[in-house]
Amino acid sequence: MAEVTRTYKVGQHPDLPPPRSEVGVIGWVKYNLLSTPFNVIMTLLALWFLWSIIPPLFEWAVLDSVWTAESRKACWAKMEVPEGAACWAFIKDRIGLYIYGFYPAELRWRVNLSFVLLVLAIVSVLYENMPGRKFGLWYAVAFPFITGWLLVGGLGLTHVETDQFGGIMLTFIIGITGISFSLPIGILLALGRRSTLPVIRILCVLIIEFIRGVPLIALLFIASTMLNYFLPPGTAFDLLLRVLIMVTLFQSAYIAEVIRGGLQGIPNGQYEAADSLGLTYAKSHLLIILPQALKISIPGIVNTFIGLFKDTTLVLIIGMLDPLGVGRASLADAVWAGLAREVYIFVAIFFFICCFGMSRYSLWLEKRLSTEN
Amino acid sequence: MNEKSKPESAIQSSKDASKVIIEINGMHKWFGAFHVLKNINLTVNTGERIVICGPSGSGKSTLIRCINRLEEHQEGTIVVDDVELTGDLKNIEIIRSDVGIVFQQFNLFPHLTVLENCSLAPIWVRNMAKGEAEELALKYLERVQIPEQAKKYPGQLSGGQQQRVAIARSLCMNPKIMLFDEPTSALDPEMIKEVLDVMVELAETGMTMLVVTHEMGFATAVADRVIFMDEGEIIEQKPPNEFFHNPEHDRTKLFLSQILAH
């Protein structure tokens, strides 16, 4: 045997590279796919499963699919096998409805402009390195008011009733309002629950436990039917506004508990260090405690946000048409009926893209905020 | 304050002894039903260096933590720099900004860089401009000999470096008193010296220091007075030479025999 081990003087042994079978592609395959006989079998089964699923799905959804047709029948007539592929023409035909709901066609530029403003607001909030971020943050604070005015109208713009809102636009309105308002409210509730003042603590516990203990659907029904009974006559306000308030409150209760978990993960020494420097309660929380607690809570917070975003579909129960509602309504059209698969897949893809985006952002944020080596 | 007949107040610093900066009178503290500090009487003069030692659980950490009100005492009075510690939040904040403390576990802020750790309190408590605060922070980081680590996060430093940053962070508030709560107990042996060196240097500048430690070498070299505590009481306090070579109480003798044996 050719022994290649070199000898080094004691104290002078250099750092050698690891054996080639331990790193790189070979190492990865060895450890992740073929590490035990059981894993070898699982790897083969997975490959077989993917091979038998993906090509037919790809054919159905992309290769054989029809993108332009007047009706279901015209769609199927274009296929080699009727019903053998996706008929995306149906979605294309209704795309305006999916995006804008019943928003008047000639005013849809206002919605488009709002989408653009939204993208700008999201970028200025989420990307710290953007030039002029300070201005961007102020813009993000003003954004809800600007878009509120753009979408509803008034002050020189034609008024649009909120019951004409629908589709993706409605999902975004509810989802983003819920997300951006529930975080600050949730933080306050979480801090209140840990307060040393009994009145504040008990109040926050009651709010959190009550809202968490009631299904969102029940809260939405309360918003749509009962809320007006509790308010003085003549103060009835918009259904969408009531839904927004309920969704935000519901979300805040969950966020509060997630953040409370994060706060409990902060060692006592951090509070003591902040106190010992003479920082006030507000400053020590804003500068020391919350940045760390929120960082720990990112997975939980994003998890809650994703849950909220998908829960916006529940508004179809009280008669609001989000993308799922639009899809279900369009299936009632005799010209197109029977294309349920296309509708639900389209809606699922829309939600998946949004939620997957949030998930990836949270992973990126966790990585960026990590200060460990 | 008046010199009572207590034997401990007879021992005064050899230096500028005129100004009393900490005055503790008949102070008691309980944790629930546990009587952790019993009738503490202690007077500290400006510029005095005091080492507090004693077996674990003797209340020495609790005592110095009472001085900046990280712990609340239930009876007696504590006067720090002419301000009495009561429930008054304003007073507490004033005292805390004038009294620095260094913890056993460093307690640096892990989400901030070393420079931000040091400049945070000057900016937010002293309302200093950011640039000025950073200059100040760098000055003290130089003094503890780690200016080159300013841009790093605490998690990237060794224990000894972290503790030196913690000292610099406290010094940035320009404190009148520095408290040290077992500053070297969490450190690996080879890092203890670098921290003690910084503390010795600090002592030479005339800083009033109260140090809870088992580093008897440090006590001998620096302390004006060594206080021995056991079961919540101050048993004995003497200049280090006398303390080590001529202890009065049996408990002090036992403690010294235990820590000096190895």
Short mmCIF file of N, CA and C in Angstrom, two decimals, chain A residues 25-173:
data_model
loop_
_atom_site.label_atom_id
_atom_site.label_comp_id
_atom_site.label_asym_id
_atom_site.label_seq_id
_atom_site.Cartn_x
_atom_site.Cartn_y
_atom_site.Cartn_z
N VAL A 25 -20.60 18.59 -4.34
CA VAL A 25 -21.78 17.87 -4.81
C VAL A 25 -21.76 16.42 -4.32
N ILE A 26 -20.60 15.79 -4.42
CA ILE A 26 -20.52 14.38 -4.01
C ILE A 26 -20.85 14.24 -2.53
N GLY A 27 -20.29 15.11 -1.73
CA GLY A 27 -20.55 15.06 -0.29
C GLY A 27 -22.02 15.30 -0.01
N TRP A 28 -22.63 16.25 -0.74
CA TRP A 28 -24.03 16.57 -0.50
C TRP A 28 -24.91 15.37 -0.83
N VAL A 29 -24.67 14.77 -2.01
CA VAL A 29 -25.47 13.61 -2.41
C VAL A 29 -25.29 12.48 -1.41
N LYS A 30 -24.06 12.28 -0.99
CA LYS A 30 -23.75 11.19 -0.07
C LYS A 30 -24.50 11.36 1.25
N TYR A 31 -24.49 12.58 1.77
CA TYR A 31 -25.10 12.79 3.09
C TYR A 31 -26.61 12.95 3.02
N ASN A 32 -27.12 13.56 1.93
CA ASN A 32 -28.53 13.90 1.92
C ASN A 32 -29.41 12.89 1.19
N LEU A 33 -28.85 12.18 0.22
CA LEU A 33 -29.70 11.29 -0.58
C LEU A 33 -29.39 9.82 -0.36
N LEU A 34 -28.15 9.50 -0.06
CA LEU A 34 -27.75 8.09 -0.05
C LEU A 34 -27.09 7.68 1.25
N SER A 35 -27.45 8.34 2.36
CA SER A 35 -26.68 8.07 3.58
C SER A 35 -26.97 6.70 4.18
N THR A 36 -28.21 6.21 4.05
CA THR A 36 -28.52 4.87 4.58
C THR A 36 -29.31 4.11 3.52
N PRO A 37 -29.41 2.78 3.63
CA PRO A 37 -30.22 2.03 2.65
C PRO A 37 -31.64 2.55 2.59
N PHE A 38 -32.22 2.93 3.74
CA PHE A 38 -33.57 3.47 3.76
C PHE A 38 -33.65 4.75 2.93
N ASN A 39 -32.63 5.60 3.09
CA ASN A 39 -32.62 6.84 2.33
C ASN A 39 -32.45 6.60 0.84
N VAL A 40 -31.69 5.58 0.48
CA VAL A 40 -31.54 5.24 -0.94
C VAL A 40 -32.90 4.89 -1.52
N ILE A 41 -33.67 4.06 -0.76
CA ILE A 41 -35.00 3.68 -1.23
C ILE A 41 -35.91 4.90 -1.34
N MET A 42 -35.87 5.77 -0.32
CA MET A 42 -36.70 6.97 -0.34
C MET A 42 -36.34 7.86 -1.52
N THR A 43 -35.06 7.99 -1.80
CA THR A 43 -34.62 8.82 -2.92
C THR A 43 -35.17 8.28 -4.24
N LEU A 44 -35.07 6.94 -4.42
CA LEU A 44 -35.56 6.33 -5.66
C LEU A 44 -37.07 6.51 -5.77
N LEU A 45 -37.80 6.29 -4.66
CA LEU A 45 -39.25 6.45 -4.68
C LEU A 45 -39.62 7.88 -5.04
N ALA A 46 -38.92 8.84 -4.47
CA ALA A 46 -39.22 10.24 -4.74
C ALA A 46 -38.98 10.57 -6.22
N LEU A 47 -37.89 10.05 -6.76
CA LEU A 47 -37.59 10.30 -8.18
C LEU A 47 -38.69 9.72 -9.06
N TRP A 48 -39.12 8.49 -8.74
CA TRP A 48 -40.18 7.85 -9.53
C TRP A 48 -41.46 8.66 -9.45
N PHE A 49 -41.78 9.13 -8.24
CA PHE A 49 -42.99 9.89 -8.03
C PHE A 49 -42.96 11.18 -8.85
N LEU A 50 -41.84 11.91 -8.78
CA LEU A 50 -41.72 13.16 -9.53
C LEU A 50 -41.83 12.89 -11.03
N TRP A 51 -41.20 11.82 -11.48
CA TRP A 51 -41.18 11.52 -12.91
C TRP A 51 -42.58 11.20 -13.41
N SER A 52 -43.41 10.57 -12.56
CA SER A 52 -44.74 10.21 -13.03
C SER A 52 -45.74 11.35 -12.85
N ILE A 53 -45.41 12.36 -12.06
CA ILE A 53 -46.35 13.47 -11.83
C ILE A 53 -46.07 14.67 -12.72
N ILE A 54 -44.81 15.06 -12.80
CA ILE A 54 -44.50 16.36 -13.41
C ILE A 54 -44.77 16.41 -14.92
N PRO A 55 -44.31 15.45 -15.72
CA PRO A 55 -44.56 15.59 -17.16
C PRO A 55 -46.04 15.70 -17.53
N PRO A 56 -46.94 14.82 -16.99
CA PRO A 56 -48.36 14.98 -17.35
C PRO A 56 -48.93 16.32 -16.90
N LEU A 57 -48.52 16.75 -15.70
CA LEU A 57 -49.02 18.03 -15.19
C LEU A 57 -48.58 19.16 -16.10
N PHE A 58 -47.33 19.10 -16.53
CA PHE A 58 -46.79 20.14 -17.40
C PHE A 58 -47.54 20.15 -18.73
N GLU A 59 -47.83 18.98 -19.24
CA GLU A 59 -48.60 18.91 -20.49
C GLU A 59 -49.98 19.51 -20.31
N TRP A 60 -50.64 19.15 -19.20
CA TRP A 60 -52.00 19.64 -18.95
C TRP A 60 -52.02 21.16 -18.79
N ALA A 61 -51.08 21.67 -18.02
CA ALA A 61 -51.15 23.08 -17.65
C ALA A 61 -50.51 23.99 -18.69
N VAL A 62 -49.50 23.50 -19.42
CA VAL A 62 -48.76 24.40 -20.30
C VAL A 62 -48.82 23.95 -21.76
N LEU A 63 -48.29 22.77 -22.03
CA LEU A 63 -48.09 22.38 -23.44
C LEU A 63 -49.40 22.31 -24.22
N ASP A 64 -50.41 21.61 -23.67
CA ASP A 64 -51.65 21.40 -24.40
C ASP A 64 -52.73 22.43 -24.08
N SER A 65 -52.43 23.38 -23.20
CA SER A 65 -53.49 24.26 -22.72
C SER A 65 -53.92 25.27 -23.79
N VAL A 66 -55.15 25.75 -23.63
CA VAL A 66 -55.73 26.70 -24.60
C VAL A 66 -55.86 28.07 -23.92
N TRP A 67 -55.38 29.10 -24.60
CA TRP A 67 -55.35 30.44 -23.99
C TRP A 67 -56.36 31.40 -24.60
N THR A 68 -56.86 31.06 -25.79
CA THR A 68 -57.87 31.95 -26.36
C THR A 68 -59.05 31.14 -26.88
N ALA A 69 -60.23 31.47 -26.37
CA ALA A 69 -61.46 30.82 -26.83
C ALA A 69 -62.62 31.64 -26.33
N GLU A 70 -63.79 31.43 -26.94
CA GLU A 70 -64.97 32.22 -26.60
C GLU A 70 -65.77 31.56 -25.50
N SER A 71 -65.68 30.23 -25.43
CA SER A 71 -66.49 29.51 -24.45
C SER A 71 -65.82 28.19 -24.13
N ARG A 72 -66.43 27.49 -23.17
CA ARG A 72 -65.88 26.20 -22.79
C ARG A 72 -65.84 25.27 -23.99
N LYS A 73 -66.93 25.28 -24.79
CA LYS A 73 -67.00 24.36 -25.94
C LYS A 73 -65.93 24.67 -26.96
N ALA A 74 -65.74 25.97 -27.24
CA ALA A 74 -64.71 26.38 -28.19
C ALA A 74 -63.34 25.94 -27.69
N CYS A 75 -63.19 26.02 -26.39
CA CYS A 75 -61.93 25.65 -25.76
C CYS A 75 -61.63 24.17 -26.00
N TRP A 76 -62.65 23.36 -25.67
CA TRP A 76 -62.44 21.92 -25.79
C TRP A 76 -62.28 21.48 -27.23
N ALA A 77 -62.94 22.22 -28.13
CA ALA A 77 -62.83 21.87 -29.54
C ALA A 77 -61.41 22.01 -30.05
N LYS A 78 -60.64 22.90 -29.41
CA LYS A 78 -59.27 23.13 -29.85
C LYS A 78 -58.31 22.06 -29.35
N MET A 79 -58.78 21.20 -28.42
CA MET A 79 -57.88 20.21 -27.83
C MET A 79 -57.95 18.90 -28.60
N GLU A 80 -56.82 18.12 -28.50
CA GLU A 80 -56.84 16.78 -29.12
C GLU A 80 -57.85 15.91 -28.39
N VAL A 81 -57.77 15.91 -27.08
CA VAL A 81 -58.76 15.21 -26.26
C VAL A 81 -59.58 16.26 -25.52
N PRO A 82 -60.91 16.33 -25.73
CA PRO A 82 -61.70 17.31 -24.98
C PRO A 82 -61.52 17.10 -23.47
N GLU A 83 -61.42 18.19 -22.78
CA GLU A 83 -61.21 18.20 -21.33
C GLU A 83 -59.84 17.65 -20.95
N GLY A 84 -58.97 17.44 -21.94
CA GLY A 84 -57.67 16.83 -21.65
C GLY A 84 -56.61 17.83 -21.25
N ALA A 85 -56.93 19.11 -21.27
CA ALA A 85 -55.91 20.10 -20.91
C ALA A 85 -56.59 21.31 -20.28
N ALA A 86 -55.76 22.23 -19.79
CA ALA A 86 -56.30 23.39 -19.10
C ALA A 86 -56.86 24.40 -20.09
N CYS A 87 -57.96 25.03 -19.71
CA CYS A 87 -58.55 26.07 -20.55
C CYS A 87 -58.36 27.42 -19.87
N TRP A 88 -57.16 27.99 -20.05
CA TRP A 88 -56.88 29.26 -19.36
C TRP A 88 -57.64 30.43 -19.97
N ALA A 89 -58.26 30.18 -21.13
CA ALA A 89 -59.04 31.26 -21.77
C ALA A 89 -60.13 31.77 -20.84
N PHE A 90 -60.66 30.85 -20.01
CA PHE A 90 -61.70 31.22 -19.04
C PHE A 90 -61.17 32.28 -18.06
N ILE A 91 -59.97 32.04 -17.54
CA ILE A 91 -59.39 32.98 -16.59
C ILE A 91 -59.11 34.31 -17.29
N LYS A 92 -58.57 34.19 -18.52
CA LYS A 92 -58.22 35.39 -19.27
C LYS A 92 -59.45 36.25 -19.53
N ASP A 93 -60.56 35.56 -19.83
CA ASP A 93 -61.82 36.25 -20.11
C ASP A 93 -62.28 37.06 -18.90
N ARG A 94 -62.01 36.56 -17.68
CA ARG A 94 -62.51 37.20 -16.47
C ARG A 94 -61.41 37.93 -15.68
N ILE A 95 -60.26 38.13 -16.30
CA ILE A 95 -59.13 38.61 -15.51
C ILE A 95 -59.41 39.96 -14.84
N GLY A 96 -60.19 40.80 -15.55
CA GLY A 96 -60.55 42.10 -14.97
C GLY A 96 -61.30 41.93 -13.66
N LEU A 97 -62.21 40.97 -13.66
CA LEU A 97 -63.00 40.69 -12.46
C LEU A 97 -62.11 40.17 -11.34
N TYR A 98 -61.16 39.30 -11.72
CA TYR A 98 -60.26 38.74 -10.70
C TYR A 98 -59.40 39.82 -10.06
N ILE A 99 -59.02 40.81 -10.83
CA ILE A 99 -58.12 41.83 -10.30
C ILE A 99 -58.90 42.96 -9.61
N TYR A 100 -59.96 43.45 -10.28
CA TYR A 100 -60.60 44.68 -9.79
C TYR A 100 -61.97 44.47 -9.16
N GLY A 101 -62.53 43.26 -9.23
CA GLY A 101 -63.91 43.10 -8.80
C GLY A 101 -64.82 43.89 -9.71
N PHE A 102 -65.78 44.60 -9.12
CA PHE A 102 -66.72 45.37 -9.94
C PHE A 102 -66.35 46.84 -10.01
N TYR A 103 -65.08 47.12 -9.80
CA TYR A 103 -64.62 48.51 -9.86
C TYR A 103 -64.87 49.04 -11.27
N PRO A 104 -65.49 50.22 -11.40
CA PRO A 104 -65.86 50.73 -12.73
C PRO A 104 -64.66 50.72 -13.68
N ALA A 105 -64.88 50.18 -14.89
CA ALA A 105 -63.77 49.95 -15.82
C ALA A 105 -62.99 51.23 -16.12
N GLU A 106 -63.74 52.38 -16.25
CA GLU A 106 -63.04 53.61 -16.67
C GLU A 106 -62.23 54.19 -15.53
N LEU A 107 -62.42 53.69 -14.30
CA LEU A 107 -61.68 54.23 -13.15
C LEU A 107 -60.58 53.28 -12.68
N ARG A 108 -60.37 52.19 -13.44
CA ARG A 108 -59.42 51.18 -12.96
C ARG A 108 -57.98 51.68 -12.92
N TRP A 109 -57.71 52.77 -13.62
CA TRP A 109 -56.35 53.33 -13.55
C TRP A 109 -56.01 53.70 -12.11
N ARG A 110 -57.05 54.04 -11.33
CA ARG A 110 -56.79 54.40 -9.93
C ARG A 110 -56.29 53.19 -9.15
N VAL A 111 -56.88 52.02 -9.45
CA VAL A 111 -56.42 50.80 -8.79
C VAL A 111 -54.99 50.48 -9.24
N ASN A 112 -54.74 50.60 -10.56
CA ASN A 112 -53.39 50.31 -11.08
C ASN A 112 -52.36 51.22 -10.41
N LEU A 113 -52.73 52.50 -10.31
CA LEU A 113 -51.81 53.44 -9.67
C LEU A 113 -51.56 53.03 -8.22
N SER A 114 -52.63 52.56 -7.55
CA SER A 114 -52.47 52.12 -6.16
C SER A 114 -51.52 50.94 -6.07
N PHE A 115 -51.61 50.01 -7.02
CA PHE A 115 -50.67 48.88 -7.03
C PHE A 115 -49.24 49.37 -7.13
N VAL A 116 -49.03 50.34 -8.04
CA VAL A 116 -47.67 50.87 -8.20
C VAL A 116 -47.20 51.52 -6.89
N LEU A 117 -48.10 52.33 -6.31
CA LEU A 117 -47.75 53.00 -5.04
C LEU A 117 -47.46 51.95 -3.96
N LEU A 118 -48.22 50.86 -3.99
CA LEU A 118 -48.03 49.79 -3.01
C LEU A 118 -46.63 49.20 -3.13
N VAL A 119 -46.25 48.90 -4.38
CA VAL A 119 -44.92 48.32 -4.59
C VAL A 119 -43.85 49.27 -4.05
N LEU A 120 -44.01 50.56 -4.34
CA LEU A 120 -43.04 51.55 -3.83
C LEU A 120 -43.01 51.53 -2.30
N ALA A 121 -44.20 51.46 -1.67
CA ALA A 121 -44.26 51.48 -0.21
C ALA A 121 -43.60 50.24 0.37
N ILE A 122 -43.90 49.09 -0.25
CA ILE A 122 -43.32 47.84 0.26
C ILE A 122 -41.80 47.89 0.16
N VAL A 123 -41.31 48.34 -0.99
CA VAL A 123 -39.86 48.40 -1.16
C VAL A 123 -39.24 49.34 -0.13
N SER A 124 -39.88 50.48 0.12
CA SER A 124 -39.24 51.41 1.07
C SER A 124 -39.28 50.90 2.50
N VAL A 125 -40.29 50.07 2.82
CA VAL A 125 -40.32 49.54 4.18
C VAL A 125 -39.35 48.37 4.33
N LEU A 126 -39.32 47.51 3.33
CA LEU A 126 -38.61 46.24 3.51
C LEU A 126 -37.11 46.31 3.22
N TYR A 127 -36.68 47.25 2.34
CA TYR A 127 -35.26 47.25 1.99
C TYR A 127 -34.53 48.42 2.62
N GLU A 128 -33.72 48.07 3.60
CA GLU A 128 -33.07 49.08 4.42
C GLU A 128 -32.06 49.89 3.62
N ASN A 129 -31.48 49.28 2.58
CA ASN A 129 -30.38 49.94 1.88
C ASN A 129 -30.85 50.84 0.75
N MET A 130 -32.19 50.97 0.63
CA MET A 130 -32.69 51.81 -0.46
C MET A 130 -32.26 53.26 -0.25
N PRO A 131 -31.81 53.94 -1.32
CA PRO A 131 -31.45 55.35 -1.14
C PRO A 131 -32.68 56.18 -0.75
N GLY A 132 -32.47 57.16 0.12
CA GLY A 132 -33.57 58.03 0.54
C GLY A 132 -34.61 57.29 1.34
N ARG A 133 -34.18 56.36 2.18
CA ARG A 133 -35.15 55.51 2.87
C ARG A 133 -35.97 56.30 3.89
N LYS A 134 -35.37 57.32 4.46
CA LYS A 134 -36.09 58.10 5.46
C LYS A 134 -37.36 58.70 4.85
N PHE A 135 -37.19 59.26 3.64
CA PHE A 135 -38.34 59.78 2.92
C PHE A 135 -39.29 58.64 2.60
N GLY A 136 -38.72 57.50 2.22
CA GLY A 136 -39.52 56.33 1.87
C GLY A 136 -40.41 55.89 3.02
N LEU A 137 -39.89 55.96 4.25
CA LEU A 137 -40.67 55.53 5.40
C LEU A 137 -41.84 56.47 5.65
N TRP A 138 -41.57 57.78 5.52
CA TRP A 138 -42.67 58.74 5.67
C TRP A 138 -43.73 58.50 4.61
N TYR A 139 -43.25 58.19 3.40
CA TYR A 139 -44.19 57.89 2.31
C TYR A 139 -45.03 56.68 2.68
N ALA A 140 -44.38 55.64 3.29
CA ALA A 140 -45.11 54.43 3.65
C ALA A 140 -46.18 54.72 4.69
N VAL A 141 -45.90 55.69 5.57
CA VAL A 141 -46.90 56.07 6.58
C VAL A 141 -48.10 56.76 5.90
N ALA A 142 -47.79 57.57 4.89
CA ALA A 142 -48.85 58.30 4.19
C ALA A 142 -49.60 57.42 3.20
N PHE A 143 -48.97 56.30 2.83
CA PHE A 143 -49.51 55.45 1.76
C PHE A 143 -50.97 55.03 1.97
N PRO A 144 -51.34 54.53 3.18
CA PRO A 144 -52.73 54.08 3.35
C PRO A 144 -53.74 55.20 3.06
N PHE A 145 -53.37 56.43 3.44
CA PHE A 145 -54.31 57.54 3.24
C PHE A 145 -54.39 57.91 1.75
N ILE A 146 -53.23 57.91 1.09
CA ILE A 146 -53.22 58.24 -0.34
C ILE A 146 -54.05 57.22 -1.11
N THR A 147 -53.80 55.92 -0.87
CA THR A 147 -54.54 54.91 -1.62
C THR A 147 -56.00 54.88 -1.21
N GLY A 148 -56.27 55.13 0.08
CA GLY A 148 -57.66 55.17 0.52
C GLY A 148 -58.43 56.19 -0.29
N TRP A 149 -57.80 57.34 -0.46
CA TRP A 149 -58.44 58.41 -1.24
C TRP A 149 -58.56 58.02 -2.71
N LEU A 150 -57.47 57.43 -3.25
CA LEU A 150 -57.48 57.03 -4.67
C LEU A 150 -58.59 56.02 -4.94
N LEU A 151 -58.75 55.05 -4.05
CA LEU A 151 -59.69 53.95 -4.32
C LEU A 151 -61.13 54.35 -4.07
N VAL A 152 -61.37 55.07 -2.96
CA VAL A 152 -62.74 55.41 -2.61
C VAL A 152 -63.19 56.66 -3.35
N GLY A 153 -62.26 57.58 -3.57
CA GLY A 153 -62.62 58.82 -4.27
C GLY A 153 -63.01 59.92 -3.30
N GLY A 154 -63.70 60.92 -3.84
CA GLY A 154 -63.98 62.12 -3.04
C GLY A 154 -62.87 63.11 -3.27
N LEU A 155 -63.03 64.32 -2.80
CA LEU A 155 -62.04 65.40 -2.98
C LEU A 155 -61.60 65.51 -4.44
N GLY A 156 -62.57 65.57 -5.33
CA GLY A 156 -62.23 65.77 -6.74
C GLY A 156 -62.23 64.51 -7.57
N LEU A 157 -62.14 63.34 -6.90
CA LEU A 157 -62.22 62.08 -7.65
C LEU A 157 -63.64 61.53 -7.54
N THR A 158 -64.08 60.81 -8.59
CA THR A 158 -65.42 60.21 -8.56
C THR A 158 -65.51 59.21 -7.43
N HIS A 159 -66.60 59.26 -6.66
CA HIS A 159 -66.76 58.36 -5.53
C HIS A 159 -67.08 56.94 -6.02
N VAL A 160 -66.43 55.95 -5.42
CA VAL A 160 -66.73 54.55 -5.74
C VAL A 160 -67.14 53.86 -4.45
N GLU A 161 -68.31 53.20 -4.47
CA GLU A 161 -68.76 52.48 -3.27
C GLU A 161 -67.85 51.29 -3.02
N THR A 162 -67.59 51.02 -1.73
CA THR A 162 -66.66 49.92 -1.45
C THR A 162 -67.26 48.56 -1.76
N ASP A 163 -68.60 48.47 -1.96
CA ASP A 163 -69.13 47.15 -2.32
C ASP A 163 -68.82 46.80 -3.77
N GLN A 164 -68.20 47.74 -4.48
CA GLN A 164 -67.75 47.41 -5.83
C GLN A 164 -66.31 46.91 -5.84
N PHE A 165 -65.65 46.98 -4.69
CA PHE A 165 -64.29 46.44 -4.59
C PHE A 165 -64.36 44.93 -4.65
N GLY A 166 -63.32 44.33 -5.19
CA GLY A 166 -63.32 42.87 -5.23
C GLY A 166 -62.02 42.35 -5.78
N GLY A 167 -61.94 41.02 -5.84
CA GLY A 167 -60.79 40.38 -6.46
C GLY A 167 -59.50 40.57 -5.69
N ILE A 168 -58.40 40.51 -6.44
CA ILE A 168 -57.07 40.63 -5.85
C ILE A 168 -56.92 41.95 -5.10
N MET A 169 -57.53 42.98 -5.66
CA MET A 169 -57.49 44.30 -5.02
C MET A 169 -58.05 44.24 -3.60
N LEU A 170 -59.17 43.52 -3.44
CA LEU A 170 -59.79 43.40 -2.11
C LEU A 170 -58.88 42.61 -1.17
N THR A 171 -58.31 41.52 -1.69
CA THR A 171 -57.39 40.71 -0.87
C THR A 171 -56.25 41.58 -0.37
N PHE A 172 -55.69 42.37 -1.27
CA PHE A 172 -54.56 43.23 -0.88
C PHE A 172 -54.99 44.27 0.14
N ILE A 173 -56.16 44.86 -0.08
CA ILE A 173 -56.62 45.89 0.86
C ILE A 173 -56.75 45.30 2.26
#
